[in-house]
Short mmCIF file of C-alpha atoms in Angstrom, two decimals:
data_model
loop_
_atom_site.label_atom_id
_atom_site.label_comp_id
_atom_site.label_asym_id
_atom_site.label_seq_id
_atom_site.Cartn_x
_atom_site.Cartn_y
_atom_site.Cartn_z
CA MET E 19 -27.39 12.18 -52.03
CA MET E 20 -26.68 15.35 -50.18
CA ASN E 21 -29.77 17.28 -51.86
CA LYS E 22 -32.23 14.68 -50.83
CA SER E 23 -30.96 15.00 -47.31
CA LYS E 24 -31.19 18.83 -47.68
CA LYS E 25 -34.81 18.56 -49.06
CA THR E 26 -36.05 16.63 -46.07
CA VAL E 27 -34.44 18.75 -43.51
CA LYS E 28 -35.97 22.09 -45.38
CA ASN E 29 -39.58 20.50 -45.45
CA ALA E 30 -39.31 19.55 -41.69
CA PRO E 31 -41.65 21.76 -39.84
CA SER E 32 -39.40 21.91 -36.70
CA GLN E 33 -37.04 24.57 -35.55
CA SER E 34 -34.31 22.03 -34.67
CA ALA E 35 -34.31 20.58 -38.35
CA ASP E 36 -33.35 24.10 -39.69
CA THR E 37 -30.43 24.57 -37.13
CA VAL E 38 -29.47 20.95 -38.11
CA GLU E 39 -29.40 22.11 -41.78
CA GLY E 40 -27.30 25.14 -40.97
CA THR E 41 -24.94 23.18 -38.79
CA LEU E 42 -24.49 20.46 -41.36
CA ALA E 43 -23.75 23.06 -44.18
CA SER E 44 -21.26 24.67 -42.12
CA SER E 45 -19.60 21.67 -40.61
CA ALA E 46 -19.75 19.20 -43.72
CA SER E 47 -16.66 20.80 -45.21
CA ALA E 48 -14.77 20.78 -42.15
CA ASP E 49 -15.94 17.48 -40.99
CA ALA E 50 -14.82 15.83 -43.93
CA ASN E 51 -10.97 16.36 -43.06
CA THR E 52 -11.29 15.85 -39.44
CA CYS E 53 -11.78 12.77 -37.20
CA GLY E 54 -12.54 12.19 -33.66
CA PRO E 55 -13.97 14.54 -30.80
CA ALA E 56 -12.47 17.42 -32.01
CA ASN E 57 -15.16 18.32 -34.75
CA SER E 58 -16.66 21.82 -35.36
CA VAL E 59 -20.25 20.85 -34.69
CA ASN E 60 -21.19 22.38 -31.19
CA GLU E 61 -21.99 20.15 -28.18
CA THR E 62 -25.62 21.61 -28.11
CA THR E 63 -26.00 20.57 -31.80
CA ASP E 64 -24.76 17.30 -31.09
CA THR E 65 -27.12 16.56 -28.08
CA ASN E 66 -29.88 17.78 -30.04
CA VAL E 67 -29.28 15.45 -33.06
CA SER E 68 -28.31 12.27 -32.06
CA GLN E 69 -30.47 10.34 -34.42
CA PRO E 70 -30.53 9.99 -38.14
CA LEU E 71 -33.31 12.23 -39.60
CA LYS E 72 -36.27 10.47 -41.40
CA GLY E 73 -35.64 9.71 -45.06
CA GLU E 74 -32.09 10.54 -44.55
CA ASP E 75 -29.33 8.36 -46.57
CA GLU E 76 -27.39 6.01 -44.13
CA ALA E 77 -24.24 7.04 -46.32
CA SER E 78 -24.78 10.83 -45.72
CA PRO E 79 -21.88 12.34 -44.13
CA ARG E 80 -24.18 13.41 -41.19
CA VAL E 81 -25.28 9.85 -40.38
CA ILE E 82 -21.48 8.67 -40.61
CA LEU E 83 -20.43 11.30 -38.32
CA LEU E 84 -23.15 10.56 -35.85
CA ALA E 85 -22.32 7.09 -36.14
CA ASN E 86 -18.64 7.88 -35.58
CA ARG E 87 -19.32 10.07 -32.62
CA LYS E 88 -21.37 7.52 -31.00
CA MET E 89 -19.02 4.54 -31.43
CA ASP E 90 -16.13 7.13 -30.04
CA ARG E 91 -18.04 7.76 -26.89
CA SER E 92 -18.84 4.24 -26.38
CA MET E 93 -15.10 3.42 -26.93
CA ASN E 94 -13.85 6.15 -24.57
CA ALA E 95 -16.30 5.01 -21.82
CA ARG E 96 -15.00 1.35 -22.32
CA PHE E 97 -11.50 2.53 -22.29
CA ASN E 98 -12.30 4.87 -19.22
CA ASP E 99 -13.70 1.78 -17.29
CA LEU E 100 -10.57 -0.39 -18.14
CA GLU E 101 -8.21 2.19 -17.04
CA ALA E 102 -8.87 1.83 -13.44
CA PRO E 103 -8.43 -1.80 -13.00
CA LEU E 104 -5.38 -1.49 -15.37
CA SER E 105 -3.71 0.87 -13.43
CA GLY E 106 -4.43 -1.13 -10.29
CA VAL E 107 -2.95 -4.33 -11.80
CA GLN E 108 -0.06 -2.51 -12.99
CA SER E 109 0.79 -1.05 -9.26
CA GLU E 110 0.29 -4.55 -8.19
CA LEU E 111 2.75 -5.85 -10.67
CA ALA E 112 5.39 -3.54 -9.79
CA VAL E 113 5.11 -4.01 -6.21
CA ASN E 114 5.30 -7.92 -6.87
CA THR E 115 8.38 -7.44 -9.19
CA SER E 116 10.18 -5.69 -6.65
CA ARG E 117 8.96 -8.13 -4.09
CA ILE E 118 10.03 -11.19 -6.15
CA THR E 119 13.64 -9.23 -6.82
CA ASP E 120 14.23 -9.18 -3.17
CA LEU E 121 13.33 -12.63 -2.55
CA GLU E 122 15.67 -13.75 -5.60
CA GLU E 123 18.47 -11.76 -3.69
CA ALA E 124 17.58 -13.39 -0.45
CA SER E 125 17.32 -16.80 -1.94
CA THR E 126 20.91 -16.14 -3.49
CA ASP E 127 22.31 -15.20 -0.05
CA TYR E 128 20.56 -18.46 1.50
CA GLU E 129 22.21 -20.51 -1.05
CA ARG E 130 25.56 -19.20 -0.68
CA CYS E 131 25.26 -19.81 3.21
CA ILE E 132 23.99 -23.24 2.58
CA SER E 133 26.76 -24.08 0.42
CA HIS E 134 29.42 -22.57 2.51
CA LEU E 135 27.88 -24.55 5.52
CA GLN E 136 27.97 -27.74 3.41
CA GLN E 137 31.51 -27.27 2.82
CA LEU E 138 32.33 -26.67 6.57
CA CYS E 139 30.48 -29.43 7.60
CA SER E 140 32.10 -31.81 5.10
CA SER E 141 35.59 -30.56 6.32
CA LEU E 142 34.23 -31.09 10.14
CA SER E 143 33.19 -34.64 9.43
CA GLN E 144 36.59 -35.50 8.07
CA GLU E 145 38.03 -33.97 10.96
CA ASN E 146 35.82 -35.82 13.36
CA THR E 147 36.46 -39.20 11.52
CA SER E 148 40.18 -38.56 12.05
CA LEU E 149 39.74 -37.65 15.65
CA LYS E 150 37.64 -40.48 16.47
CA SER E 151 40.54 -42.83 14.97
CA LYS E 152 43.27 -40.99 16.73
CA THR E 153 41.46 -41.49 20.06
CA GLU E 154 40.78 -45.16 19.29
CA ILE E 155 44.66 -45.59 18.52
CA LEU E 156 45.49 -43.88 21.79
CA ARG E 157 43.07 -46.16 23.89
CA LEU E 158 44.22 -49.24 22.32
CA ALA E 159 47.95 -48.25 22.83
CA ARG E 160 47.18 -47.36 26.60
CA ASN E 161 46.09 -51.07 26.85
CA GLN E 162 49.30 -52.55 25.52
CA SER E 163 51.76 -51.44 28.11
CA PRO E 164 54.62 -50.67 27.81
CA LEU E 165 54.77 -48.48 24.68
CA SER E 166 57.84 -48.40 22.61
CA PHE E 167 58.92 -46.50 19.42
CA ASP E 168 62.05 -47.17 17.70
CA GLY E 169 62.94 -49.69 20.47
CA SER E 170 62.55 -47.00 23.29
CA ARG E 171 59.98 -47.12 26.01
CA ILE E 172 57.36 -44.16 25.69
CA SER E 173 55.85 -43.20 29.04
CA ILE E 174 52.49 -41.03 28.71
CA PHE E 175 52.06 -38.46 31.93
CA PRO E 176 49.39 -36.01 32.57
CA ASP E 177 50.90 -32.35 32.23
CA PHE E 178 50.94 -32.03 35.96
CA PRO E 179 54.14 -30.82 37.93
CA ALA E 180 55.46 -33.30 40.33
CA GLU E 181 53.91 -31.86 43.40
CA VAL E 182 50.27 -31.73 41.98
CA SER E 183 50.68 -35.54 41.04
CA SER E 184 51.84 -36.07 44.47
CA GLN E 185 48.95 -33.91 46.18
CA ARG E 186 46.51 -35.89 43.63
CA LYS E 187 47.66 -39.35 44.83
CA LEU E 188 46.62 -38.58 48.57
CA ILE E 189 43.13 -37.91 47.46
CA ASP E 190 42.82 -40.57 44.86
CA GLY E 191 41.30 -43.07 46.76
CA ALA E 192 38.66 -40.63 47.94
CA ILE E 193 37.86 -39.01 44.55
CA TRP E 194 37.49 -42.07 42.10
CA PRO E 195 34.54 -44.06 44.26
CA VAL E 196 32.64 -40.59 44.51
CA ILE E 197 32.97 -39.44 40.62
CA PRO E 198 31.85 -41.90 38.22
CA CYS E 199 34.43 -41.86 35.37
CA PRO E 200 34.59 -44.05 32.21
CA SER E 201 36.79 -47.10 32.83
CA HIS E 202 39.58 -46.25 30.40
CA LEU E 203 40.48 -43.31 32.66
CA HIS E 204 41.04 -45.54 35.60
CA SER E 205 43.69 -47.74 33.98
#
């Protein structure tokens, strides 16, 4: 098959065909063991000969090499076109990953605070319920005079010294009508 392509090239009248034959003969042995863009064919020769010659066999090494280079350039162009969007997506992914990590940490902190507040509120509601019941007991006990405990009378007095109590008695008549107070404080 190789002889057939050489004859076609030798019989061709153009100058570039002779250049191609010389390049083909020198690079055929080198290209047989190499692959990719590091071939020994010059760029100028490669650009001059981008199409198979007329009558050249499709299975010849030169045609295969040309098809391989064309496919390599096409794939490199496609990969280069995909690299820019891919790097943008990767940078967005890194930003979003760090943001998600920060949000997860903040969410964990908020959940900890919420559980602490729920525990605190449950203890406060128990205290509030017991305070209400204690207040109700004292109010009802005040209405039942005299109070007694183990047969002894209990008197509940405000924590004022005797002098303050006597001074307050002087103005009690003037204060009570002016200041609206709950009825349970007057008894």
